[in-house]
Coordinates of C-alpha atoms and ligand atoms in Angstrom, one line a residue:
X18 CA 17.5 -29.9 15.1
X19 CA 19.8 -28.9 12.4
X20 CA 23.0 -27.0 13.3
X21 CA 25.0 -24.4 11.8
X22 CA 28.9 -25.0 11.5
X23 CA 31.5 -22.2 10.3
X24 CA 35.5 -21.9 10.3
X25 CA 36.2 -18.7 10.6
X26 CA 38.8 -16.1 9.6
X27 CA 37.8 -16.0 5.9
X28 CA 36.8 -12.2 5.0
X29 CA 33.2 -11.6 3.1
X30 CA 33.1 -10.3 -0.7
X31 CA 30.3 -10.2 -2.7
X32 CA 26.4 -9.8 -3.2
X33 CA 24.0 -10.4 -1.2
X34 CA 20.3 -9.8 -1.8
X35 CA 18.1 -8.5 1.0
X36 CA 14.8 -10.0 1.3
X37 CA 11.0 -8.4 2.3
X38 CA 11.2 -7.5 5.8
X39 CA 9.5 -10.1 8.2
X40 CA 8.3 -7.6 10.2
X41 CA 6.2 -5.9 7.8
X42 CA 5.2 -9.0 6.4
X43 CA 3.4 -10.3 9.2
X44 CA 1.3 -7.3 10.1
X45 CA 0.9 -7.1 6.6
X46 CA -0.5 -10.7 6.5
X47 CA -3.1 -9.9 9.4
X48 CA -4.1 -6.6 7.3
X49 CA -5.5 -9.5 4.5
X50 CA -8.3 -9.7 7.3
X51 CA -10.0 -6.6 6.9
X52 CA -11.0 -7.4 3.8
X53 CA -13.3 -10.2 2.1
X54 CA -11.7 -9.1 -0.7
X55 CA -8.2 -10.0 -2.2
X56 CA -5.0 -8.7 -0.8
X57 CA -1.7 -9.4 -2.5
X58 CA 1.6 -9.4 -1.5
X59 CA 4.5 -9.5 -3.1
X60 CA 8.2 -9.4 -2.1
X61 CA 7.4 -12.0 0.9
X62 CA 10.7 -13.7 2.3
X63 CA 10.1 -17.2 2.5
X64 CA 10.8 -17.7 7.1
X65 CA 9.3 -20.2 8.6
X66 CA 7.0 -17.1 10.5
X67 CA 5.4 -16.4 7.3
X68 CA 4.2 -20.2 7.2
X69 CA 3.0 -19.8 10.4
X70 CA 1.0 -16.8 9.7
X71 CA -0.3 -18.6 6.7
X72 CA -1.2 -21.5 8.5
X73 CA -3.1 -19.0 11.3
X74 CA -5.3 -17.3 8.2
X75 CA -6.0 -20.6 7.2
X76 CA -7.1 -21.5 10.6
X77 CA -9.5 -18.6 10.1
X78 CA -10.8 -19.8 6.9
X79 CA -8.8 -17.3 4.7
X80 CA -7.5 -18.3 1.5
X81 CA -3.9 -17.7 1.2
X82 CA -2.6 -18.4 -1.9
X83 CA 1.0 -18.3 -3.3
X84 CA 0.3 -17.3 -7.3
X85 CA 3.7 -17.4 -9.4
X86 CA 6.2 -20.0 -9.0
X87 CA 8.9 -18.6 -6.1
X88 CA 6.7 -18.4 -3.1
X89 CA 7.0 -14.6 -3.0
X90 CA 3.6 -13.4 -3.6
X91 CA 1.4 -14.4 -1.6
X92 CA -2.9 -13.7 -1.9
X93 CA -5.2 -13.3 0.9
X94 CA -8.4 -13.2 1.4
X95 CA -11.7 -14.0 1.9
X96 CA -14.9 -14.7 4.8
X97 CA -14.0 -15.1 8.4
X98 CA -15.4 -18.4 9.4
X99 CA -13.1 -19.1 12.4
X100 CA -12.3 -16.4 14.9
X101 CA -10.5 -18.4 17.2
X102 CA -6.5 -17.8 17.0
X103 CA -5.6 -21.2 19.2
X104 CA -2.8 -21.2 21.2
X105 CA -1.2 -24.1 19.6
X106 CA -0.8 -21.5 16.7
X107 CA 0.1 -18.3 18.7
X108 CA 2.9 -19.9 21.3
X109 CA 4.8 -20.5 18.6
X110 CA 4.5 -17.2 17.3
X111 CA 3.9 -13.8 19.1
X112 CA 3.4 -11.9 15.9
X113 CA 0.0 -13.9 15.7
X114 CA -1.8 -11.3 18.1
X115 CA -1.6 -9.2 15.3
X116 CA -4.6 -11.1 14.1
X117 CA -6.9 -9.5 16.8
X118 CA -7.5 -6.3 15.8
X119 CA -8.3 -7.3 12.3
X120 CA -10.4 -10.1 13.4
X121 CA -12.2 -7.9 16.1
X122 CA -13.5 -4.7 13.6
X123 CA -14.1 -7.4 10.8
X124 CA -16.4 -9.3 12.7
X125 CA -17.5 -7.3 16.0
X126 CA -15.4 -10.6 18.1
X127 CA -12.8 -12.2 18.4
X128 CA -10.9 -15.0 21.0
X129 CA -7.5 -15.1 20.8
X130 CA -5.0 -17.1 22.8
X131 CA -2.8 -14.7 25.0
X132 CA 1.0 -15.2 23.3
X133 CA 3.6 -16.5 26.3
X134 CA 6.2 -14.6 27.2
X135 CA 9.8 -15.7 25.5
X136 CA 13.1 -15.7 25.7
X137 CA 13.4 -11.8 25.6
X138 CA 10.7 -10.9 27.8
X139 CA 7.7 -11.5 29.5
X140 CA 6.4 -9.2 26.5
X141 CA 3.0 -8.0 27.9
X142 CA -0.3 -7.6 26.0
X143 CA -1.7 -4.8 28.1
X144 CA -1.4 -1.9 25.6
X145 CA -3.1 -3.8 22.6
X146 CA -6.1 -4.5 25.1
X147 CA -6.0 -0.9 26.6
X148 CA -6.3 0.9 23.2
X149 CA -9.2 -2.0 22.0
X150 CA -11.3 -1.1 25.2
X151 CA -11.0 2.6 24.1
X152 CA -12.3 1.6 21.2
X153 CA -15.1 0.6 22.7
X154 CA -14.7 -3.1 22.8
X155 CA -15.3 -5.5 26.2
X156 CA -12.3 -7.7 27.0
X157 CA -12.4 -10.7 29.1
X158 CA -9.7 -13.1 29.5
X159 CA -10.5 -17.2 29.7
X160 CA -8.4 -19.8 31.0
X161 CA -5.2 -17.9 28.7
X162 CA -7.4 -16.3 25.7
X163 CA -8.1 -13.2 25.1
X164 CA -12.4 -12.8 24.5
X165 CA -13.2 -9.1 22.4
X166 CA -16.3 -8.4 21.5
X167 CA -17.6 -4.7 19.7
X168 CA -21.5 -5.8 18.6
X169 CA -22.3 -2.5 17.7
X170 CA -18.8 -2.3 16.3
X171 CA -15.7 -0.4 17.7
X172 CA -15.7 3.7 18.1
X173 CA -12.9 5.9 17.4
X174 CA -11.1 7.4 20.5
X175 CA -7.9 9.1 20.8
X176 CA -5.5 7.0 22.2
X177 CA -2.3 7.8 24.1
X178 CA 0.0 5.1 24.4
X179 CA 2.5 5.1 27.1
X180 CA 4.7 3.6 25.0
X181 CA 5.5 3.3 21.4
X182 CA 5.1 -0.1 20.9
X183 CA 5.2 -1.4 17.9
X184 CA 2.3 -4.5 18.0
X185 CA 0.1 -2.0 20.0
X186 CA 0.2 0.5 17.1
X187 CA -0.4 -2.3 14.6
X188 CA -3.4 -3.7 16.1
X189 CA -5.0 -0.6 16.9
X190 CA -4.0 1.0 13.9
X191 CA -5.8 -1.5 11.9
X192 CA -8.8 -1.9 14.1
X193 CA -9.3 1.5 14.0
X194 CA -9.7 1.7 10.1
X195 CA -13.1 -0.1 10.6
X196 CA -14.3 1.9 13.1
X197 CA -17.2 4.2 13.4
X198 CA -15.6 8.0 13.8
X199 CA -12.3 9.3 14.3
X200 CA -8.9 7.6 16.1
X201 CA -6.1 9.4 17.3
X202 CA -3.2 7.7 18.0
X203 CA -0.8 9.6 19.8
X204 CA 3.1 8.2 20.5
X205 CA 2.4 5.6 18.3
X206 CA 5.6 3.9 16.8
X207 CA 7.3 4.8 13.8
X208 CA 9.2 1.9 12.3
X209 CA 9.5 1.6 8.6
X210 CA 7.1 -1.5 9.1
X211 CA 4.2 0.7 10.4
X212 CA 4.8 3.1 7.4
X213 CA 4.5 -0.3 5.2
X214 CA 1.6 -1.6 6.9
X215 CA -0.5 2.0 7.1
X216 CA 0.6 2.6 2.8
X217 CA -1.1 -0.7 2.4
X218 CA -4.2 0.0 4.4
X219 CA -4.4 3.4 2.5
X220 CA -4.4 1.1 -0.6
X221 CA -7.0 -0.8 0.6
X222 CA -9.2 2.1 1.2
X223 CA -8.5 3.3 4.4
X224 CA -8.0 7.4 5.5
X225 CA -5.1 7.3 7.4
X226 CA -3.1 11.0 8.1
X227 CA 0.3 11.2 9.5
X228 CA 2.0 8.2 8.3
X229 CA 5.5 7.7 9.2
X230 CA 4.9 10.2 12.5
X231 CA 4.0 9.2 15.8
X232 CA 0.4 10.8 15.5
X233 CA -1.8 9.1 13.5
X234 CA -5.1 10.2 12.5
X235 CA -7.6 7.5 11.2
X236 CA -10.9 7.9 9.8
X237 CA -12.4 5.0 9.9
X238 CA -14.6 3.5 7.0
X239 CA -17.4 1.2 6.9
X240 CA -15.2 -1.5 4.5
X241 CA -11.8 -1.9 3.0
X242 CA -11.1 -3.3 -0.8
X243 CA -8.4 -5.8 -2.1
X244 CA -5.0 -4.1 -3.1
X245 CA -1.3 -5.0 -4.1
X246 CA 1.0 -4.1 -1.9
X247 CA 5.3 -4.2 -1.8
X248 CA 6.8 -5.1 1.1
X249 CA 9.8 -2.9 1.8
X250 CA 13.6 -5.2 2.5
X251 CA 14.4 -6.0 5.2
X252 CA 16.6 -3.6 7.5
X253 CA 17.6 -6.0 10.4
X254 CA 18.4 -8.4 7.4
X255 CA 20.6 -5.7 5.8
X256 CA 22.1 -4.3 9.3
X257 CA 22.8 -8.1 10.4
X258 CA 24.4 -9.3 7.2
X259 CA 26.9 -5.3 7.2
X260 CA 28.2 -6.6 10.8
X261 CA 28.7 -10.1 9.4
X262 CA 31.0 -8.0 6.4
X263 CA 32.1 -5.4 9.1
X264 CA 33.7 -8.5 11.4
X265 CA 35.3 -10.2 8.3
X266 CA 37.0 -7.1 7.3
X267 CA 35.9 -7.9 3.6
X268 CA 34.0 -5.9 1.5
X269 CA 30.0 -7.2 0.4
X270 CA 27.4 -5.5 -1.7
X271 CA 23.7 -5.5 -0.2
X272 CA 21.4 -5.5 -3.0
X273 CA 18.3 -3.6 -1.7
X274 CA 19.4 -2.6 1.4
X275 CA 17.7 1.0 2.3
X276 CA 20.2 3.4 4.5
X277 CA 17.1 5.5 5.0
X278 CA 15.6 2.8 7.4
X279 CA 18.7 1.8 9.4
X280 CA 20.0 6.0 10.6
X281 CA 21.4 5.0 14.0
X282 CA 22.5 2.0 12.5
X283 CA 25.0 3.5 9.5
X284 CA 25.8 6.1 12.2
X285 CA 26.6 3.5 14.5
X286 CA 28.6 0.9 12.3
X287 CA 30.4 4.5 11.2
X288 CA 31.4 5.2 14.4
X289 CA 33.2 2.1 14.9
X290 CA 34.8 2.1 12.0
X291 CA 32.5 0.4 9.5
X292 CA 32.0 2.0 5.8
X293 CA 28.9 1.8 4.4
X294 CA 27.8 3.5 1.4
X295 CA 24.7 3.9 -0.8
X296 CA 25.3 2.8 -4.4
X297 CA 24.2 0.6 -7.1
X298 CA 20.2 0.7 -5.6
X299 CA 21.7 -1.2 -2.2
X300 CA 24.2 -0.5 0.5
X301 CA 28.2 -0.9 -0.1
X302 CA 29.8 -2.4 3.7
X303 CA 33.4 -2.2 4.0
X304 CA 36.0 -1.3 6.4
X305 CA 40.0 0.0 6.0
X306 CA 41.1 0.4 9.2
X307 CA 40.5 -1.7 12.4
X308 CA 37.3 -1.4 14.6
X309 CA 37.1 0.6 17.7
X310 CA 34.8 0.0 21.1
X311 CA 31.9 2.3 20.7
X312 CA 28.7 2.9 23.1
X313 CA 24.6 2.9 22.1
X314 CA 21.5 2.3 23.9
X315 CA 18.8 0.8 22.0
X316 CA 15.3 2.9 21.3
X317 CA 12.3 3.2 19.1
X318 CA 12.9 4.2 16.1
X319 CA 14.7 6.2 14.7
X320 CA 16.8 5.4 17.7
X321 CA 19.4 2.1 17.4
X322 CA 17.1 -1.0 17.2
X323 CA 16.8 -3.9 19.6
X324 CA 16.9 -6.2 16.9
X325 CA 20.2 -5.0 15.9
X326 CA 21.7 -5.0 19.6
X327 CA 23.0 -9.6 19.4
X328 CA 24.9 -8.4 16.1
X329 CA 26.5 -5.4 17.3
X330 CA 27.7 -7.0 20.9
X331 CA 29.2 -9.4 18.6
X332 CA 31.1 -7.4 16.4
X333 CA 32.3 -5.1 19.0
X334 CA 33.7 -8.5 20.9
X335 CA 36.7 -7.9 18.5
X336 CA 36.9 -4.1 18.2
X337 CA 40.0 -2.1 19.8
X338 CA 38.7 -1.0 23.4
X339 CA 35.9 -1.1 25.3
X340 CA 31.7 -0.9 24.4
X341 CA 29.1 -0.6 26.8
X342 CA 26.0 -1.4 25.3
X343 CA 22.4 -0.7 27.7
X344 CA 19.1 -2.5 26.1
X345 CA 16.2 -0.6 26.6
X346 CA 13.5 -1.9 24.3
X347 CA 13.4 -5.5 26.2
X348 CA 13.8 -6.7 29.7
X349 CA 16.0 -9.8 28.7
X350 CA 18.1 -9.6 25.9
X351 CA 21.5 -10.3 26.9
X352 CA 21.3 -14.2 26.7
X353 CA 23.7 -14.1 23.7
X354 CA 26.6 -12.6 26.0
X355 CA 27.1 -15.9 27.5
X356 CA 27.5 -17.8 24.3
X357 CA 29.6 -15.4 23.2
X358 CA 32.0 -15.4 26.6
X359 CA 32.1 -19.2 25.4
X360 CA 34.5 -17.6 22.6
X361 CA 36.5 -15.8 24.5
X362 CA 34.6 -12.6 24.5
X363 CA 35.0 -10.0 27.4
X364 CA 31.3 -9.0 28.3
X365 CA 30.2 -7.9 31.6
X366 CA 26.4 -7.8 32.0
X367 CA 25.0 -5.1 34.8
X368 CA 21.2 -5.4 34.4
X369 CA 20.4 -3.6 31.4
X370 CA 24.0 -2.9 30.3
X371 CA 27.0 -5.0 29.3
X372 CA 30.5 -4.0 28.7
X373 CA 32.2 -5.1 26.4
X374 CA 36.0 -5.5 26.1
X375 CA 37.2 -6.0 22.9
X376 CA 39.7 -9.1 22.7
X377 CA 41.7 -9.4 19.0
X378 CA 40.8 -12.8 18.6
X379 CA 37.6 -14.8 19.4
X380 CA 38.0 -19.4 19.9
X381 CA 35.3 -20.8 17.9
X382 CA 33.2 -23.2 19.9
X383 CA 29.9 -25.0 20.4
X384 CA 27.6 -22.1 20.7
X385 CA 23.7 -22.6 22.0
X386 CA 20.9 -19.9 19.8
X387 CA 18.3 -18.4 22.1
X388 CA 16.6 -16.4 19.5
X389 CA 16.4 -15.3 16.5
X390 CA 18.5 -12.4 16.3
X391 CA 20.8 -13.5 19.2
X392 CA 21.4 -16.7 16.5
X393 CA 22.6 -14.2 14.0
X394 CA 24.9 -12.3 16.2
X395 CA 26.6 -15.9 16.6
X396 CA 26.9 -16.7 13.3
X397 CA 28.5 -13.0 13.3
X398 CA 30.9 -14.1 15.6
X399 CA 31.8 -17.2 14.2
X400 CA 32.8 -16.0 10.7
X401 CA 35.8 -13.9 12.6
X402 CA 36.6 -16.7 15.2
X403 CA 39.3 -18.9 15.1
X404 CA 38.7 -22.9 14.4
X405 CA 35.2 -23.8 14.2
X406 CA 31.9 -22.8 15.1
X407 CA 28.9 -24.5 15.9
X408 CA 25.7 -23.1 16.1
X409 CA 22.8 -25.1 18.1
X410 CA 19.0 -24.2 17.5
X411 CA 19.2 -23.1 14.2
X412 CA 15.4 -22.8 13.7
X413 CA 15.4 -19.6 15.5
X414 CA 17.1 -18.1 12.6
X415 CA 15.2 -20.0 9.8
X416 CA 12.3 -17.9 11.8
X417 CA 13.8 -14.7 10.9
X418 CA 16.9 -14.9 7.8
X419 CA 16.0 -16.6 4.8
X420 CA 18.8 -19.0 3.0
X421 CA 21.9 -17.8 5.6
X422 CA 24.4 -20.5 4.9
X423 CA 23.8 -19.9 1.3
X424 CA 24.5 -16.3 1.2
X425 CA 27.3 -16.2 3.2
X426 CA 29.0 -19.4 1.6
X427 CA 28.2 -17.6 -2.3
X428 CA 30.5 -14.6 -0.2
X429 CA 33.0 -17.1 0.5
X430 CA 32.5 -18.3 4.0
X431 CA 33.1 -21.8 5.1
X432 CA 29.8 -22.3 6.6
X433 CA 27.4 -25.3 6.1
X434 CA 24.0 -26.6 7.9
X435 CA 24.6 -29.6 9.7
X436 CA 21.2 -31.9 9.6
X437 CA 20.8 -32.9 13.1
Ligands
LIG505 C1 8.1 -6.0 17.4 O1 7.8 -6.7 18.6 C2 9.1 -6.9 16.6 N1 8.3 -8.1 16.2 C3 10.3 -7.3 17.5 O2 11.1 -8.0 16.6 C4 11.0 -6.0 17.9 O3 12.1 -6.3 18.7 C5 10.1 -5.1 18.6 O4 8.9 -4.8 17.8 C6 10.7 -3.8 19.0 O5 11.1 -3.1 17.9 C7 7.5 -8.0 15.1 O6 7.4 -6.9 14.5 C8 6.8 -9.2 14.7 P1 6.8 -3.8 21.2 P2 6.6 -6.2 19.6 O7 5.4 -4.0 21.4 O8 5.5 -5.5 18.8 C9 6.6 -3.7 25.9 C10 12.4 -9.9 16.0 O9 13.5 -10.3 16.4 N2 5.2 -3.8 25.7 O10 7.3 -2.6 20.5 O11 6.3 -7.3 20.5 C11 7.3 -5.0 25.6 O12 7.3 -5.9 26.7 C12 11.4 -9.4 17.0 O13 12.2 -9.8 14.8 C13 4.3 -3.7 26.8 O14 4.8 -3.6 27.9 O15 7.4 -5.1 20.4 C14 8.7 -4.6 25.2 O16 9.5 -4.4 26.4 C15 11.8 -9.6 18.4 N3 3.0 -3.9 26.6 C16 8.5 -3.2 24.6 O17 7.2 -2.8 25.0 C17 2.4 -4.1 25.4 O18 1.2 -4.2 25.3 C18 8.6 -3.3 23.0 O19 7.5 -4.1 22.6 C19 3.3 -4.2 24.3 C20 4.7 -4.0 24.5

């Protein structure tokens, strides 16, 4: 398993360019099912999770095609002949579900292998099958599969979900475009990605009112038609790479990077001391003074997002005074605090909360990724430690950041991947 090695202490300047967000991507992937006919993609980030979802259409008999010569438009489409997601495919990768909905109002079934838990969470199912039975559809579950079946095809309902959750909204948001009759879905979530993902659908035919709200209003239609679709940058790329600038003290230019999808996050990094300002089509990061210890709770959007919270505990292991930092979204997401006391960081975890005491300098050391954004939040606190760094596990990140080493290293870090 390859590893990630940095010496620290050398501050950021530069450019770096922010991919297509891989959480729009995959939902957007799964969309390519409700169609027969083409659906193209373009601006796809070239992760590891976008192979896997490729390999899962496949697996379904879609043809997924990468026209031009750099991998980032992709073309899907195509009969169902398979519409069995195996488990093999979906332990891997929990973004996979996503294919059920799709798969479900295409075809009238579907069988998809319940995703695990991970290192997060036991990261429950419940709300995705609750808002398909409303829908009208039967759902057994089979030695760890999921079994949906709608012969007469699914019916529009208004749907209530408890909680905005973003796969939910996704699955039910695009079963419901095929559906006979009207969908309300009511506290649905809001991310940017669900904006990108309902655009597309629109594209592709669909009547969808609301968009970017948390009440959406779908009429379904009998079919949906190819369409080319953008998918936005990344924010978590752009929010993960501004703390990696932030902690450096240097100053780095984020080509692409949209301050209109990352609110609480600008407000955030401002409040600690972080500069970040919109110019030249991307996001400027800089800071002139020290960092200071601030507080945040992570939320659905708009609130401060979970993906954000490894980079953030991170960067405020070095600010002046203390942060206390309470994780809402996710039951287990803390598991970076202990790689990062390995540094010398001063974090207290109390069940959903952890305090953080800023300390002025952090010890580089062998350091242990436990997911994807927890692996970033490392790397974040390796390019400010002292001595070297070495970061275990790496193919968490290559699930999630696309070319790391490279686009730190062209900012002038002294970071290489280490081929295990
Ligand atoms: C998406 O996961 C993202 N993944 C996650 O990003 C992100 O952290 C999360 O949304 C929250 O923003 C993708 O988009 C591929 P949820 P998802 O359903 O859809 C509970 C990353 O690092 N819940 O909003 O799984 C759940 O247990 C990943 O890129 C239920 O209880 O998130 C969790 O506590 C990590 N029942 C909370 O809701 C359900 O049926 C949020 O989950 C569904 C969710």
């Amino acid at each position: 398993m390859d590893k990630i090695r940095i010496r620290g202490g050398r501050p950021l300047s530069g450019n770096i360019t922010i991919g297509g967000a891989k959480n729009a991507a995959l939902p957007l992937m799964a969309a390519g099912l409700l169609t027969a006919e083409r659906l193209v993609l373009t601006n796809v980030p070239l992760l590891a999770d976008i192979q896997t979802m490729a390999i899962l259409l496949r697996n379904h008999g879609v043809a997924v095609a990468t026209p031009g010569n750099d991998g980032r438009t992709l073309s899907i489409g195509g009969p169902i002949a398979n519409i069995e997601a195996p488990y093999d495919i979906v332990r891997k990768m929990r973004a996979s579900f996503l294919v059920l909905g799709p798969i479900l109002a295409r075809t009238g079934e579907a069988r998809v292998s319940l995703p695990g838990g991970c290192q997060i969470g036991a990261r429950p199912v419940d709300l995705h099958l609750k808002g398909l039975e409303q829908l009208g559809a039967e759902i057994r579950l089979d030695a760890g599969y999921v079994l949906a079946s709608a012969p007469q095809g699914l019916q529009g309902a208004t749907i209530v979900l408890p909680f905005p959750s973003v796969g939910a909204t996704e699955n039910l948001l695009m079963a419901a475009s095929l559906a006979n009759g009207q969908t309300i879905l009511a506290n649905a979530a809001r991310e940017p990605e669900i904006t990108n993902l309902a655009e597309c659908l629109v594209a592709m035919g669909a009547r969808i009112a609301g968009i970017g709200s948390d009440r959406l209003t779908i009429e379904g239609v009998p079919c949906l038609h190819g369409a080319t679709h953008a998918i936005i940058p990344d924010r978590i790329e752009t929010g993960s790479y501004a703390c990696a600038a932030a902690i450096t003290g240097g100053a780095v230019h984020l080509r692409g990077g949209r301050a209109d999808h990352l609110g609480a996050v600008v407000r955030t990094l401002a409040e600690a001391g972080v500069e970040i300002r919109e110019e030249d089509g991307g996001l400027s990061v800089s800071r002139r003074n020290g960092l200071h210890g601030i507080d945040f709770i992570t939320e659905p959007y708009p609130g401060f997002p979970t993906d954000m919270q490894a980079q953030l505990m991170a960067l405020m292991s070095v600010a002046e005074g203390a942060s206390m930092i309470t994780e809402n979204i996710f039951e287990d997401r803390f598991g970076h605090a202990a790689e990062l006391r390995r540094m010398g960081a001063n974090i207290k975890v109390h069940g959903a909360s952890a305090i953080i005491r800023g300390t002025p300098m952090l010890s580089g050391a062998p350091v242990m990724a436990s997911d994807l954004r927890a692996s970033f939040g490392l790397i974040v606190a390796g390019l400010a430690a002292h001595g070297e760094t070495t970061v275990n596990r790496v193919y968490h990140l290559d699930r999630g950041y696309e070319a790391v080493e490279q686009k730190l290293a062209a900012c002038g870090a002294d970071i290489e991947r280490v081929a295990a």
